[in-house]
XYZ file of C-alpha atoms in Angstrom:
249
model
C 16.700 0.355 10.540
C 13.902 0.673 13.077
C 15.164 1.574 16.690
C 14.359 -2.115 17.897
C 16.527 -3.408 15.283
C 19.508 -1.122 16.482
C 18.972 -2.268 20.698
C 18.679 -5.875 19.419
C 22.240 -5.156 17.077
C 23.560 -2.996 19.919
C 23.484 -6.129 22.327
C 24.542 -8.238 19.859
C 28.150 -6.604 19.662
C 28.245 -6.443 23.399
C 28.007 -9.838 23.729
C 30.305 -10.285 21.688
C 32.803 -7.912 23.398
C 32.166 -9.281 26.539
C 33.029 -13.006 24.698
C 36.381 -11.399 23.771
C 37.063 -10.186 26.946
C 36.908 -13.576 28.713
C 39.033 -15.245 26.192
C 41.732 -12.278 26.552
C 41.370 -12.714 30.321
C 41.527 -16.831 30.237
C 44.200 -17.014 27.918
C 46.141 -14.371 30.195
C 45.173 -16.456 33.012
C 46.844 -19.549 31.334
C 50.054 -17.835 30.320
C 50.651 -16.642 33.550
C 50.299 -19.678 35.110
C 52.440 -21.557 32.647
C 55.291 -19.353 33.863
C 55.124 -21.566 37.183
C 56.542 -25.055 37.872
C 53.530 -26.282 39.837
C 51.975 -28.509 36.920
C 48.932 -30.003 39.250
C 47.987 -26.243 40.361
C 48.130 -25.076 36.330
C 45.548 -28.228 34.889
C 43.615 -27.061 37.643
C 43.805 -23.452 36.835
C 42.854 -24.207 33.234
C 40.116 -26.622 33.622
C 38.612 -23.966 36.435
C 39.635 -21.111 33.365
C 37.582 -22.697 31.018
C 34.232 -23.560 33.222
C 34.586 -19.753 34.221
C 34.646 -19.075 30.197
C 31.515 -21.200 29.707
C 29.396 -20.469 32.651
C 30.210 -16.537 31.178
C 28.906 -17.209 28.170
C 25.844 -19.210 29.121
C 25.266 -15.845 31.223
C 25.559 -14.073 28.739
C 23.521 -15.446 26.423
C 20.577 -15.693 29.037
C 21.250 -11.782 29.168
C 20.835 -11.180 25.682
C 18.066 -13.360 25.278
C 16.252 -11.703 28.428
C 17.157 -8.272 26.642
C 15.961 -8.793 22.933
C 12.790 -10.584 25.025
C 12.305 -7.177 26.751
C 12.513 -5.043 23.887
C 9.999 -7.038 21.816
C 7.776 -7.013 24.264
C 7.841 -3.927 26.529
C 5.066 -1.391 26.158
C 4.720 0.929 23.160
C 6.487 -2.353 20.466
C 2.850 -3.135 19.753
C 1.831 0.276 19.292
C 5.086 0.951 16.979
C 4.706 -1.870 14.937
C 0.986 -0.886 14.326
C 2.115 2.731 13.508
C 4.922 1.093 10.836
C 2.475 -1.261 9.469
C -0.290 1.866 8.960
C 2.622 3.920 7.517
C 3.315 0.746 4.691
C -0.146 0.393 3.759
C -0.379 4.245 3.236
C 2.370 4.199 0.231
C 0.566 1.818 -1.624
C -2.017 3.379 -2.168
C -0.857 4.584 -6.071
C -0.633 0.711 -6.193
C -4.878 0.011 -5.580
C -6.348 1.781 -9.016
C -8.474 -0.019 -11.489
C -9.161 1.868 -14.514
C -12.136 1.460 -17.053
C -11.943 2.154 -20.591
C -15.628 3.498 -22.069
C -17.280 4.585 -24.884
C -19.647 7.172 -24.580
C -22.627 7.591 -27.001
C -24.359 10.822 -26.818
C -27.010 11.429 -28.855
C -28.752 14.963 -29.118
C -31.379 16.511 -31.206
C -32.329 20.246 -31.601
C -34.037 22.913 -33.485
C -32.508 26.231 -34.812
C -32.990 28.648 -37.797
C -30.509 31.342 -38.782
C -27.926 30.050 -35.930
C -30.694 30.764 -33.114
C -31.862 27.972 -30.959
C -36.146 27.669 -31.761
C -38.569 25.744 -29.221
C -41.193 25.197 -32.906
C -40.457 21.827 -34.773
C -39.930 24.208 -38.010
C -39.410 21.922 -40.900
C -36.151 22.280 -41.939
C -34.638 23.399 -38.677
C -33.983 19.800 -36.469
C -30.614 18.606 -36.682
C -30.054 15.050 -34.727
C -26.065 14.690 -33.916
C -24.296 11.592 -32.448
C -21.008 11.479 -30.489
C -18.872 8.420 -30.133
C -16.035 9.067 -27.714
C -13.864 7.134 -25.753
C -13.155 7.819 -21.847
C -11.081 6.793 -18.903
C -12.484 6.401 -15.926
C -10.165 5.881 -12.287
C -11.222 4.475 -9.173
C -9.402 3.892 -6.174
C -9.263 2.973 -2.605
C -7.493 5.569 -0.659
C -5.180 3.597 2.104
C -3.988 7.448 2.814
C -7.093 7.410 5.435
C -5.378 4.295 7.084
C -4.953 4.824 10.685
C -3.351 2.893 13.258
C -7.237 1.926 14.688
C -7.855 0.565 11.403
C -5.022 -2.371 11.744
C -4.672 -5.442 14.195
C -2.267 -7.604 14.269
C -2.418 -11.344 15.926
C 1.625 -12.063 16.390
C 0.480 -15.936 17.219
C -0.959 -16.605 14.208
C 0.388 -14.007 12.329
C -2.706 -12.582 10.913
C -3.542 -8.969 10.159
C -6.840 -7.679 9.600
C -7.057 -3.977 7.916
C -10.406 -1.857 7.899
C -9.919 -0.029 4.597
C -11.933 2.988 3.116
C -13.940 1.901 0.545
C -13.419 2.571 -3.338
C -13.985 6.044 -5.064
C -13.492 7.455 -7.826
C -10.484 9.513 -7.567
C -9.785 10.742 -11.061
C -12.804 12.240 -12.921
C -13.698 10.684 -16.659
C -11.114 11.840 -19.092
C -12.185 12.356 -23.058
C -10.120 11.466 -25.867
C -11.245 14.143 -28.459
C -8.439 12.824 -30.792
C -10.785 9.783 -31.430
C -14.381 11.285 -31.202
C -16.388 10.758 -33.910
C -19.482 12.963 -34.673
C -22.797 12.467 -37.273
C -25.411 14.104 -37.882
C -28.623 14.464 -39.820
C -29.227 17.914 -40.557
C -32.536 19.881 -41.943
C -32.335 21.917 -44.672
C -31.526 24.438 -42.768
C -28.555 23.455 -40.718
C -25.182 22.910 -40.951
C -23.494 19.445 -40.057
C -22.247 18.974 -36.772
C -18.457 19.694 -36.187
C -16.153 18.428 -33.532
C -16.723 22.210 -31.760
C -20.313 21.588 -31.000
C -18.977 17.546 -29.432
C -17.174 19.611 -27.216
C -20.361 21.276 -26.273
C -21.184 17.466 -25.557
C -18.779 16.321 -23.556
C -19.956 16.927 -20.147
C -22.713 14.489 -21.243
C -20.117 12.412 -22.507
C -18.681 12.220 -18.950
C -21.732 11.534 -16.999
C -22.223 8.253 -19.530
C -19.073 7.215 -19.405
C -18.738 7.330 -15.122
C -22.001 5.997 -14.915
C -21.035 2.966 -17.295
C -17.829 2.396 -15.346
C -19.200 2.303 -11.874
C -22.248 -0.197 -13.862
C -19.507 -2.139 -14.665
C -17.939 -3.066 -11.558
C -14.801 -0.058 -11.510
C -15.190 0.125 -8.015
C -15.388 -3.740 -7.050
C -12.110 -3.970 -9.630
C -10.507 -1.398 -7.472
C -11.006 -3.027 -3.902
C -10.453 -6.118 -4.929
C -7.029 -4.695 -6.530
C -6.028 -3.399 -3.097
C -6.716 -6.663 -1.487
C -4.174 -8.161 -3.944
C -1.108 -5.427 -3.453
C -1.506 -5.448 0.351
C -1.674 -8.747 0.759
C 1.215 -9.796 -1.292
C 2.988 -6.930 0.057
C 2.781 -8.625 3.903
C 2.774 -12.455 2.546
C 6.390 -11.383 2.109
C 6.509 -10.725 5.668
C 4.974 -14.068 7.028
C 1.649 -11.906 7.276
C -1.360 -13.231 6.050
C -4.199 -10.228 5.611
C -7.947 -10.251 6.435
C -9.883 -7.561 4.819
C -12.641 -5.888 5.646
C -14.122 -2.113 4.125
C -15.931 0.488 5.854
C -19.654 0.412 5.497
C -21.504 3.453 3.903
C -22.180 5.805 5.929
């Protein structure tokens, strides 16, 4: 519970103290009365009792209403709510990923005789090998660089509008080796390819398979999957969100 919420409860149970009070003290009032004979004096006393009661109350109420007014409104809400609202759209940020699922095809041809690497064409020697491997590829937008500047909020209309980082890639390609697949077409005097020398590959592998993904719209997924989880996150709230991202800079 935010400190605004405990003022706002705080005068909420003194009014309603102060509303027991002036019962207490009007039904006191009544009783005591009651113990007299002078029955034109005591419909007086209770009628004036219970106009005291209600112009207490109505006093009361203005007071609370005045208070919770004040505290909504007095310098540094704004500035909290902003702060709260930064702090929100910081721990959703494992929430805006889009991941791409590649296949990388690396193809790579070489020469070598007796297990050295030759620069001659030696008949015999060339060796072509193919790799087929899947990859994953995660991009992001990173609302942990979400500062209070970044977020304005329009309590009329209830609108806020968020500058966001844009997307980035935020976990590097990943290789499934359990799955690669590796050819070849080997001289005379080579060996076939093994799933060692796709290792040798992989970096390759890697650069294909990030440069497919980000081809492919990964990072376009991934803002436009942050636009979705923060704004159904404040729709909840009454909000509605206007996005914008940062240019390139």
């Amino acid at each position: 519970m935010t400190s605004k919420e405990e003022k706002m409860k705080e005068e909420i149970e003194q009014i309603k103290e102060e509303l027991k009070r002036t019962k207490m003290e009007s039904a006191a009032t009544v009783a005591t009365m009651d113990q007299t004979r002078h029955k034109i004096s005591l419909r007086w006393l209770k009628r004036t009792s219970i106009l005291i009661g209600i112009v207490l109350v109505i006093v009361l109420l203005f007071f609370a209403i005045f208070s919770i007014r004040s505290a909504l409104t007095k310098e540094g809400t704004v500035t909290n709510t902003v702060s709260s609202f930064a702090e929100q759209i910081q721990q959703l940020s494992s929430l805006t990923t889009a991941k791409a699922y590649m296949k990388a095809v690396v193809e790579q041809e070489d020469n070598e005789l007796f297990g050295r690497k030759i620069d001659a064409n030696i008949p015999g020697t060339k060796r072509k090998t193919l790799l087929i491997i899947p990859g994953e590829v995660t991009a992001g937008v990173d609302l942990s660089k979400v500062q209070e500047d970044d977020v304005q909020i329009d309590e009329e209309r209830n609108i806020i509008q968020l500058t966001l980082p844009k997307a980035e890639i935020i976990q590097q390609p990943s290789l499934d080796f359990s799955k690669a697949q590796v050819y070849s077409s080997e001289g005379l005097f080579r060996g076939k390819a093994d799933i060692e020398e796709g290792y040798e590959m992989a970096e390759l592998a890697r650069e294909q398979v990030l440069q497919e993904a980000i081809e492919q719209g990964l990072l376009q997924s991934a803002e436009e999957q942050a636009e979705r989880v923060i704004g159904t996150f404040f729709r909840q709230f009454g909000y509605e969100t206007k996005i914008q991202f940062q240019s390139e800079k």
